[in-house]
Every structure is written in C-alpha cells, then in structure tokens.
Short mmCIF file of C-alpha atoms and ligand atoms in Angstrom, two decimals:
data_model
loop_
_atom_site.label_atom_id
_atom_site.label_comp_id
_atom_site.label_asym_id
_atom_site.label_seq_id
_atom_site.Cartn_x
_atom_site.Cartn_y
_atom_site.Cartn_z
CA MET A 152 76.77 134.57 82.52
CA LYS A 153 76.28 135.23 78.85
CA ASN A 154 79.22 133.12 77.86
CA SER A 155 78.25 130.09 79.88
CA ASN A 156 74.69 130.31 78.58
CA ASN A 157 76.05 130.36 75.09
CA GLN A 158 78.22 127.36 75.66
CA TYR A 159 75.55 125.10 77.08
CA PRO A 160 73.56 124.42 73.90
CA VAL A 161 76.76 123.71 72.00
CA ASN A 162 77.73 120.98 74.48
CA SER A 163 74.29 119.42 74.59
CA VAL A 164 74.23 119.32 70.83
CA SER A 165 77.53 117.50 70.61
CA VAL A 166 76.49 115.04 73.34
CA SER A 167 73.17 114.23 71.66
CA LYS A 168 75.05 113.86 68.39
CA LEU A 169 77.32 111.29 69.98
CA PHE A 170 74.44 109.23 71.33
CA ASN A 171 72.86 109.22 67.93
CA ALA A 172 76.00 107.72 66.48
CA GLN A 173 76.58 104.07 65.66
CA PRO A 174 76.16 101.53 68.54
CA HIS A 175 79.80 100.34 68.18
CA PHE A 176 81.14 103.83 68.71
CA VAL A 177 78.94 104.33 71.80
CA HIS A 178 80.25 101.08 73.24
CA CYS A 179 83.83 102.22 72.76
CA LEU A 180 83.17 105.58 74.32
CA THR A 181 81.49 104.06 77.39
CA TYR A 182 84.47 101.76 77.83
CA THR A 183 86.92 104.70 77.61
CA LEU A 184 84.90 106.77 80.06
CA VAL A 185 84.77 103.92 82.61
CA LEU A 186 88.52 103.37 82.24
CA ALA A 187 89.29 107.08 82.70
CA PHE A 188 87.05 107.21 85.77
CA GLY A 189 88.81 104.18 87.29
CA VAL A 190 92.29 105.59 86.76
CA THR A 191 91.30 108.96 88.28
CA LEU A 192 89.72 107.29 91.29
CA GLY A 193 92.84 105.12 91.76
CA SER A 194 95.15 108.16 91.72
CA ILE A 195 92.99 110.00 94.22
CA ILE A 196 92.98 107.06 96.63
CA THR A 197 96.76 106.56 96.32
CA PHE A 198 97.39 110.26 96.94
CA TYR A 199 95.09 110.26 99.96
CA LEU A 200 96.75 107.16 101.47
CA GLN A 201 100.25 108.58 101.01
CA ASN A 202 99.27 111.79 102.77
CA CYS A 203 97.65 109.81 105.51
CA SER A 204 100.66 107.59 106.30
CA PHE A 205 102.91 110.66 106.14
CA SER A 206 101.00 112.49 108.84
CA LEU A 207 100.83 109.29 110.88
CA GLN A 208 104.60 109.02 110.85
CA LEU A 209 104.94 112.62 111.93
CA THR A 210 102.67 112.17 114.90
CA GLN A 211 104.65 109.12 115.96
CA LEU A 212 107.71 111.35 116.16
CA SER A 213 109.49 109.21 113.62
CA LEU A 214 110.05 112.42 111.62
CA PHE A 215 110.32 113.02 107.94
CA PRO A 216 110.49 109.99 105.80
CA MET A 217 112.21 112.44 103.44
CA LEU A 218 115.07 113.23 105.81
CA GLN A 219 117.09 110.24 104.65
CA THR A 220 116.60 110.89 100.96
CA GLN A 221 116.99 114.66 100.98
CA PRO A 222 120.18 116.07 99.51
CA LEU A 223 122.56 118.02 101.72
CA ALA A 224 121.32 121.30 103.15
CA PRO A 225 121.17 123.92 100.38
CA PRO A 226 123.75 126.71 100.38
CA ILE A 227 122.74 129.19 102.99
CA ALA A 228 122.63 132.35 100.84
CA LYS A 229 122.82 132.97 97.11
CA ASN A 230 124.31 136.38 97.57
CA GLU A 231 128.13 136.41 97.79
CA ILE A 232 128.35 139.15 100.39
CA LEU A 233 125.83 137.47 102.69
CA LYS A 234 127.50 134.13 102.11
CA ASP A 235 130.85 135.53 103.25
CA PHE A 236 129.26 137.21 106.23
CA LEU A 237 127.41 134.10 107.37
CA LYS A 238 130.24 131.63 106.90
CA PRO A 239 131.34 130.49 110.37
CA PRO A 240 135.09 130.88 110.99
CA ASN A 241 137.23 127.76 111.21
CA VAL A 242 136.47 125.70 114.30
CA MET A 243 140.08 126.19 115.30
CA HIS A 244 140.44 129.99 115.32
CA ASP A 245 142.67 132.43 117.20
CA MET A 246 140.08 134.52 119.04
CA ASP A 247 140.56 134.63 122.80
CA ASP A 248 137.55 134.09 125.09
CA GLU A 249 136.70 137.76 125.34
CA GLU A 250 136.76 138.23 121.57
CA LEU A 251 134.87 135.00 120.99
CA LEU A 252 132.02 135.80 123.42
CA TRP A 253 131.61 139.28 122.00
CA ARG A 254 131.56 138.02 118.42
CA ALA A 255 129.08 135.24 119.28
CA SER A 256 126.71 137.57 121.11
CA MET A 257 125.63 139.27 117.86
CA ILE A 258 121.95 138.84 117.17
CA PRO A 259 119.89 139.96 114.17
CA LYS A 260 117.08 142.28 115.09
CA ILE A 261 115.04 141.18 112.08
CA HIS A 262 113.84 137.68 112.89
CA LYS A 263 112.90 136.51 109.41
CA TYR A 264 115.87 135.13 107.47
CA PRO A 265 116.10 136.48 103.88
CA PHE A 266 117.60 133.15 102.76
CA GLU A 267 116.95 129.48 103.24
CA ARG A 268 118.08 128.30 106.66
CA VAL A 269 117.95 124.62 107.58
CA PRO A 270 118.02 124.56 111.40
CA LYS A 271 120.74 122.34 112.84
CA VAL A 272 121.37 120.72 116.20
CA ALA A 273 124.78 121.55 117.71
CA PHE A 274 126.19 118.51 119.53
CA MET A 275 128.78 119.90 121.94
CA PHE A 276 131.10 117.34 123.52
CA LEU A 277 132.85 118.42 126.73
CA THR A 278 135.48 115.73 127.23
CA ARG A 279 138.70 114.99 129.04
CA GLY A 280 140.28 112.93 126.29
CA PRO A 281 138.96 111.21 123.17
CA VAL A 282 135.28 110.57 122.45
CA PHE A 283 135.68 106.86 123.05
CA LEU A 284 132.14 106.02 121.90
CA ALA A 285 132.77 107.80 118.56
CA PRO A 286 131.90 104.76 116.39
CA LEU A 287 128.41 104.67 117.92
CA TRP A 288 127.95 108.39 117.22
CA GLU A 289 129.22 107.88 113.65
CA GLN A 290 126.47 105.33 113.17
CA PHE A 291 123.94 107.73 114.71
CA PHE A 292 124.91 110.70 112.48
CA ASN A 293 125.25 108.65 109.30
CA GLY A 294 122.99 109.95 106.51
CA ASN A 295 121.91 113.10 108.33
CA GLU A 296 124.58 115.48 107.06
CA GLY A 297 123.39 119.08 106.91
CA TYR A 298 121.18 118.76 110.00
CA TYR A 299 123.82 118.79 112.73
CA SER A 300 127.15 120.33 113.80
CA VAL A 301 129.70 118.78 116.14
CA TYR A 302 132.02 120.63 118.53
CA VAL A 303 134.55 119.12 120.92
CA HIS A 304 136.18 120.79 123.93
CA SER A 305 138.83 118.51 125.35
CA ASN A 306 141.69 118.92 127.75
CA PRO A 307 144.57 120.72 125.98
CA SER A 308 147.03 118.12 127.30
CA HIS A 309 145.18 115.50 125.29
CA ASN A 310 146.75 115.03 121.88
CA GLU A 311 145.18 112.53 119.58
CA SER A 312 147.11 109.28 119.71
CA HIS A 313 144.61 107.53 117.44
CA PRO A 314 143.09 109.16 114.34
CA GLU A 315 139.72 110.86 114.86
CA SER A 316 136.69 109.48 113.07
CA PRO A 317 135.14 111.61 110.27
CA VAL A 318 132.34 113.24 112.30
CA PHE A 319 134.78 114.46 114.96
CA HIS A 320 137.71 115.25 112.70
CA GLY A 321 138.69 118.92 112.87
CA ARG A 322 135.82 119.74 115.20
CA ARG A 323 137.90 120.51 118.28
CA ILE A 324 137.53 124.12 119.45
CA PRO A 325 140.36 126.08 121.13
CA SER A 326 140.17 124.48 124.59
CA LYS A 327 141.48 125.21 128.06
CA ASP A 328 142.09 123.17 131.17
CA VAL A 329 138.96 122.06 133.08
CA GLN A 330 138.70 120.59 136.60
CA TRP A 331 135.68 118.75 137.96
CA GLY A 332 133.46 121.13 139.93
CA ASN A 333 135.60 124.16 139.14
CA VAL A 334 134.12 127.32 137.66
CA ASN A 335 136.35 126.80 134.61
CA MET A 336 133.86 124.05 133.68
CA ILE A 337 131.28 126.81 133.08
CA GLU A 338 133.83 128.74 131.04
CA ALA A 339 134.27 125.66 128.87
CA GLU A 340 130.49 125.33 128.44
CA ARG A 341 130.23 128.99 127.44
CA ARG A 342 133.16 128.50 125.04
CA LEU A 343 131.34 125.60 123.40
CA LEU A 344 128.09 127.57 123.15
CA ALA A 345 129.85 130.62 121.73
CA ASN A 346 131.65 128.58 119.07
CA ALA A 347 128.42 126.86 118.10
CA LEU A 348 126.55 130.19 117.94
CA LEU A 349 128.99 131.40 115.26
CA ASP A 350 127.13 129.07 112.87
CA ILE A 351 123.83 130.85 112.26
CA SER A 352 122.18 127.55 111.28
CA ASN A 353 122.55 126.08 114.75
CA GLN A 354 119.17 126.28 116.47
CA ARG A 355 119.34 123.82 119.37
CA PHE A 356 122.39 123.18 121.55
CA VAL A 357 123.06 120.03 123.52
CA LEU A 358 125.94 119.45 125.93
CA LEU A 359 127.33 115.91 126.03
CA SER A 360 130.26 114.07 127.54
CA GLU A 361 132.40 111.29 126.12
CA SER A 362 130.35 108.78 128.13
CA CYS A 363 126.99 109.88 126.66
CA ILE A 364 124.98 107.83 124.18
CA PRO A 365 121.92 108.72 122.09
CA LEU A 366 118.84 106.67 123.04
CA PHE A 367 116.93 107.33 119.79
CA ASN A 368 117.82 107.70 116.12
CA PHE A 369 118.74 111.04 114.62
CA SER A 370 115.36 111.81 113.07
CA THR A 371 113.51 111.24 116.35
CA ILE A 372 115.94 113.42 118.32
CA TYR A 373 115.97 116.13 115.66
CA SER A 374 112.21 116.45 115.52
CA TYR A 375 111.87 116.25 119.32
CA LEU A 376 114.25 119.20 119.72
CA MET A 377 113.07 121.30 116.78
CA ASN A 378 109.44 120.99 117.79
CA SER A 379 110.08 121.65 121.45
CA THR A 380 108.75 124.88 122.93
CA GLN A 381 111.00 124.52 125.97
CA ASN A 382 114.59 124.46 127.18
CA TYR A 383 116.00 121.58 129.19
CA VAL A 384 118.08 122.98 132.02
CA MET A 385 117.53 120.89 135.12
CA ALA A 386 116.73 123.10 138.11
CA TYR A 387 115.37 122.38 141.57
CA ASP A 388 115.61 123.74 145.08
CA ASP A 389 117.56 121.39 147.36
CA PRO A 390 117.30 122.54 150.99
CA SER A 391 120.11 120.21 152.17
CA ASN A 392 123.78 121.01 152.72
CA VAL A 393 124.63 119.86 149.16
CA GLY A 394 122.03 122.32 147.82
CA ARG A 395 121.37 125.54 149.71
CA GLY A 396 124.39 124.64 151.83
CA ARG A 397 126.60 125.64 148.92
CA TYR A 398 125.11 129.12 148.70
CA SER A 399 127.11 132.03 150.11
CA SER A 400 125.55 135.28 151.30
CA MET A 401 128.50 137.00 149.62
CA MET A 402 126.44 136.52 146.44
CA LEU A 403 123.96 139.13 147.62
CA PRO A 404 122.38 141.25 146.29
CA GLN A 405 122.52 139.62 142.82
CA ILE A 406 121.51 136.15 144.06
CA THR A 407 119.36 135.36 147.12
CA ILE A 408 119.16 131.96 148.78
CA MET A 409 115.55 131.65 147.58
CA GLN A 410 116.81 131.95 144.00
CA TRP A 411 119.57 129.36 144.48
CA ARG A 412 119.00 126.23 142.37
CA LYS A 413 120.75 122.94 141.71
CA GLY A 414 120.75 120.62 138.70
CA SER A 415 122.71 118.44 136.32
CA GLN A 416 125.11 120.32 134.05
CA TRP A 417 124.04 118.34 130.95
CA PHE A 418 121.67 120.83 129.32
CA GLU A 419 119.84 121.32 126.05
CA MET A 420 118.68 124.79 124.98
CA ASP A 421 117.54 126.88 122.04
CA ARG A 422 119.47 129.65 120.30
CA LYS A 423 117.77 132.42 122.24
CA LEU A 424 118.80 131.05 125.63
CA ALA A 425 122.29 130.14 124.39
CA LEU A 426 122.79 133.80 123.44
CA GLU A 427 121.70 134.90 126.90
CA VAL A 428 124.06 132.45 128.60
CA ILE A 429 127.15 133.61 126.75
CA SER A 430 126.17 137.28 127.17
CA ASP A 431 125.59 137.12 130.93
CA ARG A 432 127.82 139.74 132.58
CA LYS A 433 125.88 139.94 135.83
CA TYR A 434 125.54 136.50 137.42
CA PHE A 435 128.56 134.68 136.01
CA PRO A 436 131.09 137.05 137.66
CA VAL A 437 129.35 136.40 141.01
CA PHE A 438 129.86 132.66 140.55
CA HIS A 439 133.39 133.23 139.40
CA GLU A 440 134.13 135.14 142.57
CA TYR A 441 132.13 133.30 145.24
CA CYS A 442 131.37 129.78 143.98
CA LYS A 443 134.66 128.03 144.55
CA GLY A 444 135.83 124.69 145.92
CA SER A 445 132.96 122.64 147.32
CA CYS A 446 130.40 125.01 145.78
CA TYR A 447 130.48 123.10 142.44
CA ALA A 448 129.54 125.90 140.03
CA ASP A 449 128.66 123.47 137.23
CA GLU A 450 125.74 122.18 139.32
CA HIS A 451 124.45 125.64 140.22
CA TYR A 452 125.29 128.38 137.74
CA LEU A 453 122.93 127.47 134.87
CA PRO A 454 120.08 126.21 137.09
CA THR A 455 120.21 129.44 139.12
CA PHE A 456 120.74 131.84 136.21
CA VAL A 457 118.01 130.28 134.08
CA SER A 458 115.58 130.07 137.01
CA ILE A 459 116.03 133.75 137.85
CA LYS A 460 115.72 135.16 134.34
CA PHE A 461 114.36 132.56 131.93
CA TRP A 462 112.34 130.13 134.04
CA GLU A 463 109.33 130.63 131.80
CA GLY A 464 110.67 128.64 128.88
CA ASN A 465 112.37 126.03 131.02
CA SER A 466 111.14 122.49 131.62
CA ASN A 467 113.42 122.26 134.70
CA ARG A 468 114.44 118.75 133.62
CA SER A 469 117.39 117.26 131.77
CA LEU A 470 117.18 115.25 128.56
CA THR A 471 120.13 113.14 129.69
CA TRP A 472 119.44 110.14 131.89
CA VAL A 473 121.91 109.24 134.58
CA ASP A 474 121.87 106.69 137.41
CA TRP A 475 122.01 108.32 140.85
CA SER A 476 120.49 105.29 142.56
CA LYS A 477 123.81 104.06 143.93
CA GLY A 478 124.53 107.25 145.93
CA GLY A 479 127.79 109.16 146.31
CA PRO A 480 129.06 112.36 144.67
CA HIS A 481 129.22 110.77 141.20
CA PRO A 482 126.51 108.93 139.27
CA ALA A 483 127.04 105.23 138.63
CA LYS A 484 129.08 104.05 135.65
CA ILE A 485 127.30 101.69 133.27
CA LEU A 486 129.38 98.59 132.66
CA ARG A 487 129.42 96.25 129.71
CA SER A 488 127.40 93.52 131.43
CA GLU A 489 124.58 95.99 132.17
CA VAL A 490 124.04 96.91 128.50
CA THR A 491 121.10 94.77 127.45
CA VAL A 492 118.08 95.19 125.19
CA GLU A 493 115.82 95.37 128.27
CA PHE A 494 117.94 98.04 129.93
CA LEU A 495 117.96 100.29 126.86
CA GLU A 496 114.25 99.71 126.23
CA LYS A 497 113.59 100.80 129.82
CA LEU A 498 115.53 104.06 129.31
CA ARG A 499 113.65 104.71 126.06
CA SER A 500 110.18 104.21 127.49
CA MET A 501 110.04 106.52 130.49
CA LYS A 502 107.18 109.02 130.71
CA CYS A 503 107.58 112.78 130.83
CA LEU A 504 105.93 116.07 130.07
CA TYR A 505 106.82 117.37 126.60
CA ASN A 506 105.50 120.80 125.57
CA GLU A 507 103.19 120.53 128.57
CA ASN A 508 101.74 117.25 127.29
CA ARG A 509 102.46 113.71 128.48
CA SER A 510 104.96 112.00 126.20
CA HIS A 511 106.39 108.51 125.84
CA VAL A 512 109.80 110.01 124.99
CA CYS A 513 111.48 111.40 128.06
CA PHE A 514 115.27 111.10 127.86
CA LEU A 515 117.05 111.46 124.50
CA PHE A 516 120.54 110.70 125.86
CA ALA A 517 122.06 108.68 128.69
CA ARG A 518 125.34 108.52 130.59
CA LYS A 519 127.78 107.33 131.99
CA PHE A 520 128.73 104.49 129.67
CA SER A 521 132.25 103.11 130.06
CA PRO A 522 134.46 102.48 127.00
CA SER A 523 133.95 98.73 127.39
CA THR A 524 130.24 99.09 126.49
CA LEU A 525 131.00 100.17 122.91
CA SER A 526 130.86 96.85 121.08
CA ARG A 527 127.62 95.78 122.78
CA LEU A 528 126.02 99.15 122.08
CA MET A 529 127.03 98.92 118.42
CA LYS A 530 125.43 95.49 118.21
CA ILE A 531 122.20 96.43 119.97
CA ALA A 532 121.74 99.92 118.44
CA PRO A 533 120.19 98.93 115.08
CA LYS A 534 117.63 96.69 116.76
CA VAL A 535 116.65 98.80 119.76
CA MET A 536 117.58 102.36 118.90
CA HIS A 537 116.85 102.16 115.16
CA PHE A 538 120.20 103.51 113.96
C1 LIG B 613 113.66 106.19 114.03
O1 LIG B 613 113.16 105.50 115.15
C2 LIG B 613 111.76 105.39 115.19
C3 LIG B 613 111.39 104.71 116.48
O2 LIG B 613 111.97 105.36 117.57
C4 LIG B 613 111.27 104.65 114.00
O3 LIG B 613 109.85 104.58 114.00
C5 LIG B 613 111.73 105.33 112.73
O4 LIG B 613 111.38 104.58 111.61
C6 LIG B 613 113.23 105.52 112.75
N1 LIG B 613 113.62 106.36 111.62
C7 LIG B 613 114.59 106.03 110.79
C8 LIG B 613 114.86 107.00 109.71
O5 LIG B 613 115.20 105.00 110.91
C1 LIG B 614 151.53 115.04 123.46
O1 LIG B 614 151.90 116.31 123.93
C2 LIG B 614 152.97 116.27 124.84
C3 LIG B 614 153.24 117.70 125.31
O2 LIG B 614 152.04 118.29 125.70
C4 LIG B 614 154.22 115.69 124.19
O3 LIG B 614 155.25 115.61 125.13
C5 LIG B 614 153.88 114.31 123.65
O4 LIG B 614 154.98 113.82 122.91
C6 LIG B 614 152.67 114.37 122.74
N1 LIG B 614 152.29 113.03 122.33
C7 LIG B 614 151.97 112.72 121.09
C8 LIG B 614 151.56 111.32 120.86
O5 LIG B 614 151.98 113.54 120.20
C1 LIG B 615 106.91 119.57 114.01
O1 LIG B 615 105.55 119.16 114.10
C2 LIG B 615 104.76 119.55 113.01
C3 LIG B 615 103.35 119.08 113.27
O2 LIG B 615 103.01 119.19 114.60
C4 LIG B 615 105.30 118.94 111.74
O3 LIG B 615 104.56 119.41 110.65
C5 LIG B 615 106.75 119.31 111.56
O4 LIG B 615 107.29 118.64 110.46
C6 LIG B 615 107.54 118.96 112.79
N1 LIG B 615 108.88 119.44 112.63
C7 LIG B 615 109.91 118.68 112.86
C8 LIG B 615 111.23 119.28 112.66
O5 LIG B 615 109.77 117.55 113.22
C1 LIG B 616 110.41 125.52 136.84
O1 LIG B 616 110.78 126.03 138.10
C2 LIG B 616 110.33 127.36 138.34
C3 LIG B 616 110.85 127.78 139.69
O2 LIG B 616 112.23 127.93 139.65
C4 LIG B 616 108.82 127.41 138.32
O3 LIG B 616 108.39 128.74 138.48
C5 LIG B 616 108.34 126.88 136.97
O4 LIG B 616 106.94 126.83 136.98
C6 LIG B 616 108.89 125.51 136.72
N1 LIG B 616 108.52 125.09 135.38
C7 LIG B 616 107.97 123.92 135.10
C8 LIG B 616 107.64 123.65 133.68
O5 LIG B 616 107.76 123.08 135.97
C1 LIG B 617 99.14 119.12 123.62
O1 LIG B 617 98.42 118.17 122.89
C2 LIG B 617 97.22 118.69 122.33
C3 LIG B 617 96.48 117.55 121.70
O2 LIG B 617 97.33 116.64 121.07
C4 LIG B 617 97.57 119.78 121.32
O3 LIG B 617 96.40 120.32 120.78
C5 LIG B 617 98.35 120.86 122.03
O4 LIG B 617 98.78 121.83 121.08
C6 LIG B 617 99.54 120.28 122.74
N1 LIG B 617 100.15 121.31 123.55
C7 LIG B 617 101.34 121.79 123.25
C8 LIG B 617 101.81 122.87 124.16
O5 LIG B 617 102.02 121.37 122.34
#
C-alpha cells in the first residue's frame, strides 16, 4: 500500500511535466501513443482469430493443423535403461506364440508415463498375399510418420515376388497358415495384437485386410480413434441358423446361448481391450475346442468374448464398411467400374453414434476392393478423401 501511494505522485508529476512541454513534443508523443495502441490492438485481434480458427478445425474433426508440420515423434525416453526396456523387439523375432503372448501381456500398474509418449495407431494387415492396394496406403500414411505402426500377417507360403513399398517393408510378423473360418484366424489376430502391443506407443489397434481402403485422411482417422471413448467390435444376437445355430451346448458352462454373439471380424480397439484379448485363457480355449468347421470362429469369438466381459466400452459396431446387400456367405467385391466420386462420398457421409453422440463420420475404412480398383482410387483419393 505504502509503496503504491508513494509512486502515484511521482507519476502524476512526470505526466503533468510532459503536458507542460513544447507543443511539438506533445504532438509527437500523441502520435507514438496512437501507433503503439494500434499495433497492440492488431496483435490481439490476430492472436484471437488464430485461436478461433484452430478450435474450429478441431471441432470439424480435421485434426491438428500442426500434425503435418510437426517433426517426428520425440525419442520415447531420455534415460538409457528405460529406452532399452521400451524398445520393441524386431518385427521379425523368434518368440513362439506362447512366449509372444506372455511377453505382450505385461502391463504397467502405474498409469502415468514418466516420459513423453506420442500415442500411435497400429494398422494390422491380415492378408493372404501382398497388400495389393499398398500405393494407396503409402499416399495415406505420407507425412504422418511417428503417429502410426504397420504390421502384416500373411500366409507363410507367400514370398514377395515384387519389392514391398516403404511403409510395409520389414513389417511382416512371424506368420502361420490361416484358413477362412478356421479358429487359426483368431490365432493370427491375437498374434497381430500381441506383436503390436510390444510397442508401448501403440494405443489403438485396427485390423485390416488387403482389400481394405481408408475413407478419410490420416489426421481425421487419427483424431477419431484417439478421441473415441469406445471400442469397435461388431456384436449382435442373430437368432437364425447362421447365428445361434452355430452355438454348441458343449461350450457350457463358460458360454451360454444367451451370451452367443455374431459380428464382422474387422475390429478396432484400444490398448486395454487388446491386452484382455491376448490374455484370455478362459473363452478362447472353448472356441478352440468346440467352434470348428461351419461354426466360423472369426465371426463369433470376439463378439461373444467382448459382449460377455467388456460390453460396457463397446459400440457394438464396426468401423469398416462392407457390402452385404448382394447376399451369400461373402460380402460383395467392389469392382473398378463401381469406384466413383459419388460412391465414395456416399460411404463417407453415413450417420452413426460416436461417443454416444450423432456423428457425420461413421465408417473410417471400407472393403472389399479388388486389385483393379487401385488406379481409380489413387486418382480420386486427393479430391474426395483429402490424401
Ligand atoms: C483431412 O480431411 C478433412 C476432411 O475430411 C479436411 O478438412 C482436412 O483439411 C484434411 N486434412 C489434411 C491434413 O489434409
Ligand atoms: C517361394 O517359396 C517357395 C517355397 O516355399 C519356393 O519354392 C519358391 O521358389 C519361392 N519363390 C520365390 C520367388 O522366391
Ligand atoms: C480430442 O478432442 C479435444 C477436444 O475435444 C482436442 O483438444 C484434442 O486435440 C483431440 N485429440 C485428438 C487426438 O484429436
Ligand atoms: C452392446 O450390446 C450389449 C449387449 O450385448 C448391450 O448391453 C450394450 O448396451 C450395447 N451397447 C451399445 C452402445 O449399444
Ligand atoms: C456429446 O456432445 C456434447 C455436446 O457437443 C458434449 O458436451 C458431450 O461431451 C458429448 N458426449 C460425449 C460422450 O462425448
């Protein structure tokens, strides 16, 4: 109090002194003051507008304008010992499935990371042969290094006849034979999840096939997944013979017919659920034993397991669009002539619930695109999909 009281007269004296000075000097001072005021006001307005457009972009789900310009993800830990501990092993390692699942099931009990962790999306490709739409994915990933990881599980009999593109190069995990509908399909999915879990930065996990395409650019998909409060494991009760009809009472007491669910195998989930899936020692053995032949484990294991134990965080829908309208045991293949701007716009503009709110972004991916669609997709992508 005393100090400020003391200062006041000093200031008023100097101000009155100034106004008593020569008219020319007063003119100059007024000019300077007006100029300073203008510059300050200008800076404030610019700052406000920048903030405003930034938050607008975020709400439009167009994500970070800074994503493109940011440097690569910073090193994960400064400390050498932690760095060694956190470094994921080579994608091609010599752990067998039992060793791999055990190693991947490790989970820190302290949830706050004592180092900078940039969350990544693990894109897990379950394929027969090559990822024939690779050039489209290259275009999609371009410029987003540090925010994603790629894993490929392909048939061991497939040996690369043509060179792999950069994003897929060296990303093939130790793979085993997979047959359509067989329970070894689930083993392959768990193998992909376990390998991806070894990288502590992976936060969201999406299963894709070689015929899948992204419907939005990387930044939109990244922010959709990172901001999601839910998992996307499709699950519904189908009373018909291709639903409940595939249930066997041999699965009792672990699984009742009321708990039996069906759904597409193409899932998307967070790290917490991924850990639960690879650590399941109760329900998976039941499927392994009693879901054979026309039971089609890949359409029932995850929907049933997740609905019994983790239904609370599940949206019960898939993020991958597929065309079942033509009937039959397989969804329709999309041919070259069907790939048009209108078709892709239609897939991009469906309505869904997202975090319990209505959203104009429903499906992030779509299948089954045949290899012949590649060149048209590449041409249309920049215009329609913004990548
Ligand atoms: C991504 O796509 C959205 C529209 O879906 C667009 O508004 C945004 O600008 C695109 N972002 C980049 C980095 O191209
Ligand atoms: C692929 O592997 C098979 C054996 O699995 C071998 O006979 C064949 O020569 C290989 N092809 C190429 C192109 O390496
Ligand atoms: C998630 O949304 C919040 C605002 O709701 C935003 O601040 C944040 O940047 C978003 N995160 C991602 C990864 O998009
Ligand atoms: C998902 O399905 C389960 C039943 O299996 C139900 O309890 C849950 O409310 C559903 N969740 C949503 C988001 O619809
Ligand atoms: C739904 O939207 C409202 C308003 O935009 C928001 O306040 C709320 O947090 C959203 N709900 C969830 C679960 O994100």
